[in-house]
PDB file of C-alpha atoms in Angstrom:
ATOM      1  CA  ALA A   1       0.193   0.076  -0.163  1.00  0.00           C
ATOM      2  CA  GLN A   2       1.103   3.424  -0.433  1.00  0.00           C
ATOM      3  CA  SER A   3       1.438   6.363   1.866  1.00  0.00           C
ATOM      4  CA  VAL A   4       3.066   9.381   2.154  1.00  0.00           C
ATOM      5  CA  THR A   5       5.118  11.038   5.533  1.00  0.00           C
ATOM      6  CA  GLN A   6       5.217  14.640   5.203  1.00  0.00           C
ATOM      7  CA  LEU A   7       8.343  15.549   7.977  1.00  0.00           C
ATOM      8  CA  GLY A   8       7.241  18.865  10.942  1.00  0.00           C
ATOM      9  CA  SER A   9       3.854  19.098  10.497  1.00  0.00           C
ATOM     10  CA  HIS A  10       5.069  23.002  11.196  1.00  0.00           C
ATOM     11  CA  VAL A  11       8.226  24.937   9.128  1.00  0.00           C
ATOM     12  CA  SER A  12       8.608  28.841   9.768  1.00  0.00           C
ATOM     13  CA  VAL A  13      10.837  29.978   8.253  1.00  0.00           C
ATOM     14  CA  SER A  14      12.172  34.206   8.494  1.00  0.00           C
ATOM     15  CA  GLU A  15      10.907  35.989   4.697  1.00  0.00           C
ATOM     16  CA  GLY A  16      13.537  35.566   2.602  1.00  0.00           C
ATOM     17  CA  ALA A  17      15.274  32.413   3.458  1.00  0.00           C
ATOM     18  CA  LEU A  18      15.963  29.317   1.819  1.00  0.00           C
ATOM     19  CA  VAL A  19      12.209  26.854   2.254  1.00  0.00           C
ATOM     20  CA  LEU A  20      12.638  23.445   3.058  1.00  0.00           C
ATOM     21  CA  LEU A  21       9.581  21.012   2.990  1.00  0.00           C
ATOM     22  CA  ARG A  22      10.071  17.214   3.390  1.00  0.00           C
ATOM     23  CA  CYS A  23       7.705  14.093   1.601  1.00  0.00           C
ATOM     24  CA  ASN A  24       9.102  11.005   1.687  1.00  0.00           C
ATOM     25  CA  TYR A  25       6.555   8.034   0.061  1.00  0.00           C
ATOM     26  CA  SER A  26       6.164   3.931   0.340  1.00  0.00           C
ATOM     27  CA  SER A  27       4.881   2.863  -2.880  1.00  0.00           C
ATOM     28  CA  SER A  28       5.324  -0.763  -4.516  1.00  0.00           C
ATOM     29  CA  VAL A  29       5.446   0.646  -8.320  1.00  0.00           C
ATOM     30  CA  PRO A  30       7.325   3.814  -9.062  1.00  0.00           C
ATOM     31  CA  PRO A  31       4.469   6.467  -8.257  1.00  0.00           C
ATOM     32  CA  TYR A  32       3.301   9.966  -9.382  1.00  0.00           C
ATOM     33  CA  LEU A  33       4.081  12.729  -6.979  1.00  0.00           C
ATOM     34  CA  PHE A  34       2.417  16.086  -6.510  1.00  0.00           C
ATOM     35  CA  TRP A  35       3.321  18.948  -3.707  1.00  0.00           C
ATOM     36  CA  TYR A  36      -0.466  20.948  -3.790  1.00  0.00           C
ATOM     37  CA  VAL A  37      -0.856  24.194  -1.503  1.00  0.00           C
ATOM     38  CA  GLN A  38      -3.728  25.515   0.287  1.00  0.00           C
ATOM     39  CA  TYR A  39      -4.604  28.965   0.510  1.00  0.00           C
ATOM     40  CA  PRO A  40      -6.917  29.217   4.464  1.00  0.00           C
ATOM     41  CA  ASN A  41     -10.602  28.630   3.944  1.00  0.00           C
ATOM     42  CA  GLN A  42     -10.526  27.522   0.388  1.00  0.00           C
ATOM     43  CA  GLY A  43      -9.397  24.688  -1.837  1.00  0.00           C
ATOM     44  CA  LEU A  44      -6.452  23.117  -2.654  1.00  0.00           C
ATOM     45  CA  GLN A  45      -3.970  24.245  -5.604  1.00  0.00           C
ATOM     46  CA  LEU A  46      -1.300  21.816  -7.778  1.00  0.00           C
ATOM     47  CA  LEU A  47       2.592  23.045  -7.270  1.00  0.00           C
ATOM     48  CA  LEU A  48       4.364  21.086  -8.789  1.00  0.00           C
ATOM     49  CA  LYS A  49       4.137  17.437 -10.077  1.00  0.00           C
ATOM     50  CA  TYR A  50       6.103  14.637 -10.563  1.00  0.00           C
ATOM     51  CA  THR A  51       5.742  11.846 -13.756  1.00  0.00           C
ATOM     52  CA  THR A  52       7.962  10.523 -16.209  1.00  0.00           C
ATOM     53  CA  GLY A  53      10.869  12.010 -17.628  1.00  0.00           C
ATOM     54  CA  ALA A  54      13.406  14.343 -15.696  1.00  0.00           C
ATOM     55  CA  THR A  55      13.418  13.890 -12.068  1.00  0.00           C
ATOM     56  CA  LEU A  56      14.103  17.744 -11.330  1.00  0.00           C
ATOM     57  CA  VAL A  57      10.090  19.509 -11.006  1.00  0.00           C
ATOM     58  CA  LYS A  58       9.597  23.542 -11.665  1.00  0.00           C
ATOM     59  CA  GLY A  59       6.615  24.402 -10.348  1.00  0.00           C
ATOM     60  CA  ILE A  60       4.325  28.157  -9.598  1.00  0.00           C
ATOM     61  CA  ASN A  61       5.646  30.747  -7.136  1.00  0.00           C
ATOM     62  CA  GLY A  62       9.164  29.552  -7.368  1.00  0.00           C
ATOM     63  CA  PHE A  63       8.509  26.423  -6.360  1.00  0.00           C
ATOM     64  CA  GLU A  64      10.162  23.255  -7.513  1.00  0.00           C
ATOM     65  CA  ALA A  65      10.876  19.677  -6.315  1.00  0.00           C
ATOM     66  CA  GLU A  66      13.396  17.043  -7.019  1.00  0.00           C
ATOM     67  CA  PHE A  67      12.083  12.918  -7.164  1.00  0.00           C
ATOM     68  CA  LYS A  68      15.080  11.133  -5.830  1.00  0.00           C
ATOM     69  CA  LYS A  69      14.323   7.397  -5.967  1.00  0.00           C
ATOM     70  CA  SER A  70      16.497   5.593  -4.419  1.00  0.00           C
ATOM     71  CA  GLU A  71      15.330   7.786  -1.139  1.00  0.00           C
ATOM     72  CA  THR A  72      11.153   7.368  -1.440  1.00  0.00           C
ATOM     73  CA  SER A  73      11.552  11.387  -1.170  1.00  0.00           C
ATOM     74  CA  PHE A  74      10.309  14.830  -3.158  1.00  0.00           C
ATOM     75  CA  HIS A  75      11.434  17.030  -0.910  1.00  0.00           C
ATOM     76  CA  LEU A  76       9.485  20.691  -1.446  1.00  0.00           C
ATOM     77  CA  THR A  77      11.924  23.532  -1.860  1.00  0.00           C
ATOM     78  CA  LYS A  78      12.539  27.995  -2.504  1.00  0.00           C
ATOM     79  CA  PRO A  79      15.309  29.629  -3.255  1.00  0.00           C
ATOM     80  CA  SER A  80      13.983  32.717  -0.901  1.00  0.00           C
ATOM     81  CA  ALA A  81      10.625  32.704   1.328  1.00  0.00           C
ATOM     82  CA  HIS A  82       7.889  35.010   1.154  1.00  0.00           C
ATOM     83  CA  MET A  83       5.417  36.287   2.919  1.00  0.00           C
ATOM     84  CA  SER A  84       2.718  35.369   0.932  1.00  0.00           C
ATOM     85  CA  ASP A  85       3.795  31.705   0.877  1.00  0.00           C
ATOM     86  CA  ALA A  86       2.364  30.488   4.036  1.00  0.00           C
ATOM     87  CA  ALA A  87      -0.084  27.813   3.742  1.00  0.00           C
ATOM     88  CA  GLU A  88      -0.143  24.392   3.776  1.00  0.00           C
ATOM     89  CA  TYR A  89       1.507  22.269   1.776  1.00  0.00           C
ATOM     90  CA  PHE A  90       0.763  18.433   1.443  1.00  0.00           C
ATOM     91  CA  CYS A  91       2.650  16.297  -0.916  1.00  0.00           C
ATOM     92  CA  ALA A  92       0.576  13.573  -2.148  1.00  0.00           C
ATOM     93  CA  VAL A  93       1.037   9.967  -4.019  1.00  0.00           C
ATOM     94  CA  SER A  94      -1.319   8.102  -7.013  1.00  0.00           C
ATOM     95  CA  GLU A  95       0.048   4.808  -8.894  1.00  0.00           C
ATOM     96  CA  PRO A  96       0.146   5.337 -12.652  1.00  0.00           C
ATOM     97  CA  GLY A  97      -2.655   3.821 -14.830  1.00  0.00           C
ATOM     98  CA  GLY A  98      -4.937   3.923 -12.534  1.00  0.00           C
ATOM     99  CA  TYR A  99      -8.198   6.496 -11.237  1.00  0.00           C
ATOM    100  CA  ASN A 100      -5.258   8.794 -10.172  1.00  0.00           C
ATOM    101  CA  LYS A 101      -7.054   8.426  -6.223  1.00  0.00           C
ATOM    102  CA  LEU A 102      -4.756  10.324  -3.936  1.00  0.00           C
ATOM    103  CA  ILE A 103      -2.896   9.258  -1.011  1.00  0.00           C
ATOM    104  CA  PHE A 104      -1.705  12.431   0.767  1.00  0.00           C
ATOM    105  CA  GLY A 105       0.494  13.043   3.694  1.00  0.00           C
ATOM    106  CA  ALA A 106      -0.600  14.635   6.754  1.00  0.00           C
ATOM    107  CA  GLY A 107       0.730  18.247   5.477  1.00  0.00           C
ATOM    108  CA  THR A 108       2.766  20.728   7.361  1.00  0.00           C
ATOM    109  CA  ARG A 109       1.671  24.463   7.959  1.00  0.00           C
ATOM    110  CA  LEU A 110       4.748  27.180   6.996  1.00  0.00           C
ATOM    111  CA  ALA A 111       4.559  30.353   8.197  1.00  0.00           C
ATOM    112  CA  VAL A 112       6.771  33.187   6.795  1.00  0.00           C
ATOM    113  CA  HIS A 113       8.327  35.930   9.038  1.00  0.00           C
ATOM    114  CA  PRO A 114       9.858  38.789   8.547  1.00  0.00           C
TER     115      PRO A 114
ATOM    116  CA  ASP B   1      -9.565  26.412 -12.152  1.00  0.00           C
ATOM    117  CA  ALA B   2     -12.179  23.219 -13.537  1.00  0.00           C
ATOM    118  CA  GLY B   3     -15.188  25.640 -12.242  1.00  0.00           C
ATOM    119  CA  ILE B   4     -15.763  23.515  -9.370  1.00  0.00           C
ATOM    120  CA  THR B   5     -19.064  24.414  -6.496  1.00  0.00           C
ATOM    121  CA  GLN B   6     -19.756  22.680  -4.276  1.00  0.00           C
ATOM    122  CA  SER B   7     -23.082  23.617  -1.810  1.00  0.00           C
ATOM    123  CA  PRO B   8     -23.360  24.107   1.300  1.00  0.00           C
ATOM    124  CA  ARG B   9     -20.158  26.044   2.304  1.00  0.00           C
ATOM    125  CA  HIS B  10     -21.225  25.165   5.260  1.00  0.00           C
ATOM    126  CA  LYS B  11     -23.328  23.374   7.645  1.00  0.00           C
ATOM    127  CA  VAL B  12     -24.457  22.001  11.021  1.00  0.00           C
ATOM    128  CA  THR B  13     -26.385  19.243  11.595  1.00  0.00           C
ATOM    129  CA  GLU B  14     -27.344  16.818  14.593  1.00  0.00           C
ATOM    130  CA  THR B  15     -26.293  13.514  14.869  1.00  0.00           C
ATOM    131  CA  GLY B  16     -28.560  11.016  12.821  1.00  0.00           C
ATOM    132  CA  THR B  17     -29.796  13.302  11.126  1.00  0.00           C
ATOM    133  CA  PRO B  18     -28.733  12.466   6.765  1.00  0.00           C
ATOM    134  CA  VAL B  19     -26.870  15.014   4.872  1.00  0.00           C
ATOM    135  CA  THR B  20     -26.657  15.119   1.686  1.00  0.00           C
ATOM    136  CA  LEU B  21     -23.413  17.340  -0.365  1.00  0.00           C
ATOM    137  CA  ARG B  22     -23.625  18.596  -4.059  1.00  0.00           C
ATOM    138  CA  CYS B  23     -20.617  18.726  -6.014  1.00  0.00           C
ATOM    139  CA  HIS B  24     -20.953  20.711  -8.989  1.00  0.00           C
ATOM    140  CA  GLN B  25     -18.162  20.253 -12.173  1.00  0.00           C
ATOM    141  CA  THR B  26     -17.987  21.951 -15.620  1.00  0.00           C
ATOM    142  CA  GLU B  27     -15.322  20.898 -17.138  1.00  0.00           C
ATOM    143  CA  ASN B  28     -17.113  17.511 -18.023  1.00  0.00           C
ATOM    144  CA  HIS B  29     -13.801  15.748 -16.769  1.00  0.00           C
ATOM    145  CA  ARG B  30     -14.631  11.697 -16.639  1.00  0.00           C
ATOM    146  CA  TYR B  31     -13.147  11.264 -12.773  1.00  0.00           C
ATOM    147  CA  MET B  32     -14.737  12.452  -9.617  1.00  0.00           C
ATOM    148  CA  TYR B  33     -13.479  13.047  -6.507  1.00  0.00           C
ATOM    149  CA  TRP B  34     -14.566  12.752  -2.336  1.00  0.00           C
ATOM    150  CA  TYR B  35     -12.370  13.703   0.180  1.00  0.00           C
ATOM    151  CA  ARG B  36     -12.831  14.584   4.246  1.00  0.00           C
ATOM    152  CA  GLN B  37      -9.407  16.849   5.549  1.00  0.00           C
ATOM    153  CA  ASP B  38      -8.453  15.391   8.965  1.00  0.00           C
ATOM    154  CA  PRO B  39      -6.114  18.424  11.390  1.00  0.00           C
ATOM    155  CA  GLY B  40      -2.657  15.169  10.943  1.00  0.00           C
ATOM    156  CA  HIS B  41      -5.067  13.054   8.665  1.00  0.00           C
ATOM    157  CA  GLY B  42      -4.236  15.203   4.947  1.00  0.00           C
ATOM    158  CA  LEU B  43      -7.441  13.896   2.887  1.00  0.00           C
ATOM    159  CA  ARG B  44      -8.047  10.790   2.909  1.00  0.00           C
ATOM    160  CA  LEU B  45      -9.958  10.060  -0.157  1.00  0.00           C
ATOM    161  CA  ILE B  46     -14.363   8.051   0.985  1.00  0.00           C
ATOM    162  CA  HIS B  47     -15.504   7.245  -2.453  1.00  0.00           C
ATOM    163  CA  TYR B  48     -14.626   8.338  -6.392  1.00  0.00           C
ATOM    164  CA  SER B  49     -15.935   7.605  -9.786  1.00  0.00           C
ATOM    165  CA  TYR B  50     -15.102   6.743 -13.330  1.00  0.00           C
ATOM    166  CA  GLY B  51     -18.220   8.084 -14.855  1.00  0.00           C
ATOM    167  CA  VAL B  52     -22.445   8.143 -14.365  1.00  0.00           C
ATOM    168  CA  LYS B  53     -23.412   5.717 -12.370  1.00  0.00           C
ATOM    169  CA  ASP B  54     -19.506   4.228 -12.493  1.00  0.00           C
ATOM    170  CA  THR B  55     -18.575   4.659  -8.506  1.00  0.00           C
ATOM    171  CA  ASP B  56     -16.071   2.760  -5.658  1.00  0.00           C
ATOM    172  CA  LYS B  57     -15.079   2.804  -2.305  1.00  0.00           C
ATOM    173  CA  GLY B  58     -11.854   4.422  -1.770  1.00  0.00           C
ATOM    174  CA  GLU B  59      -9.983   4.520   2.151  1.00  0.00           C
ATOM    175  CA  VAL B  60     -12.741   5.970   4.436  1.00  0.00           C
ATOM    176  CA  SER B  61     -16.028   4.701   3.288  1.00  0.00           C
ATOM    177  CA  ASP B  62     -17.659   3.820   5.576  1.00  0.00           C
ATOM    178  CA  GLY B  63     -21.137   5.301   6.351  1.00  0.00           C
ATOM    179  CA  TYR B  64     -21.166   7.855   3.011  1.00  0.00           C
ATOM    180  CA  SER B  65     -22.791   7.119  -0.110  1.00  0.00           C
ATOM    181  CA  VAL B  66     -22.704   8.968  -3.035  1.00  0.00           C
ATOM    182  CA  SER B  67     -24.782   8.986  -6.531  1.00  0.00           C
ATOM    183  CA  ARG B  68     -23.692   9.926  -9.893  1.00  0.00           C
ATOM    184  CA  SER B  69     -26.587   9.949 -12.870  1.00  0.00           C
ATOM    185  CA  LYS B  70     -25.035  12.733 -14.633  1.00  0.00           C
ATOM    186  CA  THR B  71     -21.523  14.377 -15.746  1.00  0.00           C
ATOM    187  CA  GLU B  72     -21.322  17.534 -13.876  1.00  0.00           C
ATOM    188  CA  ASP B  73     -22.888  16.281 -10.804  1.00  0.00           C
ATOM    189  CA  PHE B  74     -21.905  13.913  -7.310  1.00  0.00           C
ATOM    190  CA  LEU B  75     -22.847  13.154  -4.395  1.00  0.00           C
ATOM    191  CA  LEU B  76     -22.079  12.463  -0.916  1.00  0.00           C
ATOM    192  CA  THR B  77     -24.426  11.118   1.346  1.00  0.00           C
ATOM    193  CA  LEU B  78     -24.073  10.706   4.754  1.00  0.00           C
ATOM    194  CA  GLU B  79     -27.250   8.218   5.509  1.00  0.00           C
ATOM    195  CA  SER B  80     -26.857   9.037   9.268  1.00  0.00           C
ATOM    196  CA  ALA B  81     -24.811  11.490  10.864  1.00  0.00           C
ATOM    197  CA  THR B  82     -22.265  11.030  13.295  1.00  0.00           C
ATOM    198  CA  SER B  83     -20.506  13.178  15.125  1.00  0.00           C
ATOM    199  CA  SER B  84     -16.917  11.303  13.740  1.00  0.00           C
ATOM    200  CA  GLN B  85     -17.662  12.755  10.137  1.00  0.00           C
ATOM    201  CA  THR B  86     -16.980  16.302  11.412  1.00  0.00           C
ATOM    202  CA  SER B  87     -14.585  17.680   9.285  1.00  0.00           C
ATOM    203  CA  VAL B  88     -14.307  19.580   5.802  1.00  0.00           C
ATOM    204  CA  TYR B  89     -15.349  18.191   2.864  1.00  0.00           C
ATOM    205  CA  PHE B  90     -13.933  17.932  -0.793  1.00  0.00           C
ATOM    206  CA  CYS B  91     -14.594  17.216  -4.467  1.00  0.00           C
ATOM    207  CA  ALA B  92     -12.598  17.448  -6.650  1.00  0.00           C
ATOM    208  CA  THR B  93     -12.013  16.263 -10.603  1.00  0.00           C
ATOM    209  CA  TRP B  94      -9.065  15.230 -12.953  1.00  0.00           C
ATOM    210  CA  THR B  95      -7.649  15.826 -16.346  1.00  0.00           C
ATOM    211  CA  GLY B  96      -6.252  12.823 -17.270  1.00  0.00           C
ATOM    212  CA  ALA B  97      -3.786  10.488 -17.395  1.00  0.00           C
ATOM    213  CA  LEU B  98      -2.434  13.281 -20.450  1.00  0.00           C
ATOM    214  CA  ALA B  99      -3.109  16.330 -18.099  1.00  0.00           C
ATOM    215  CA  ASN B 100      -3.158  14.429 -15.160  1.00  0.00           C
ATOM    216  CA  GLU B 101      -3.903  17.303 -13.196  1.00  0.00           C
ATOM    217  CA  GLN B 102      -6.517  17.303 -10.591  1.00  0.00           C
ATOM    218  CA  PHE B 103      -8.690  19.992  -9.311  1.00  0.00           C
ATOM    219  CA  PHE B 104     -10.089  20.839  -5.901  1.00  0.00           C
ATOM    220  CA  GLY B 105     -13.537  22.855  -5.035  1.00  0.00           C
ATOM    221  CA  PRO B 106     -13.286  25.067  -1.948  1.00  0.00           C
ATOM    222  CA  GLY B 107     -15.013  23.096   0.313  1.00  0.00           C
ATOM    223  CA  THR B 108     -17.910  22.211   2.460  1.00  0.00           C
ATOM    224  CA  ARG B 109     -17.445  22.503   6.453  1.00  0.00           C
ATOM    225  CA  LEU B 110     -19.846  19.820   7.983  1.00  0.00           C
ATOM    226  CA  THR B 111     -20.233  20.215  12.139  1.00  0.00           C
ATOM    227  CA  VAL B 112     -22.259  17.494  13.128  1.00  0.00           C
ATOM    228  CA  LEU B 113     -23.472  18.546  17.721  1.00  0.00           C
TER     229      LEU B 113
END
């Protein structure tokens, strides 16, 4: 069965600092991987995804993530945090060729302080 | 944005009453999903649909049923609401394997007293 672990339910960074949100997965087959962002009282918005091809994936708002098969990881990074990045971030996986049923991690709440 | 609306957006109900949540999409996506979001659990799949009248259970389907009589509408029913079903419910649609993106609605906050 697939599972997703996000290390750190809360992460706090200074404005301008590096953002690193960690995601590790467990899957019997190479999965598709996703990062979503949720702003307060809103639905989820896709930041980026990995399906096949290049393992370094660039997304919206300056975020990127690297798929490392050997480490079963898909960590999300941004070189310089902005106040508007404060939100909750979810890592998710799905099994290729299926019905795209997403398995989510528990989420990481990112706080950005001046 | 896949043009997903959910109704109602907020609902307070009492234990034992039936509740139906509605999801409506305007993008003609074949696949639709219902998730619930709870602190510490992220989102968990309740039920999904892969076409009109074609539905299947997800990870946390006990106490829930769904129906899809039209492509654009996916209904989630709590036959007899319990306090453990207090949650935020999200509907989603999937573009299919080519674009491979799941779009989420704004959510329905349900409180069962």
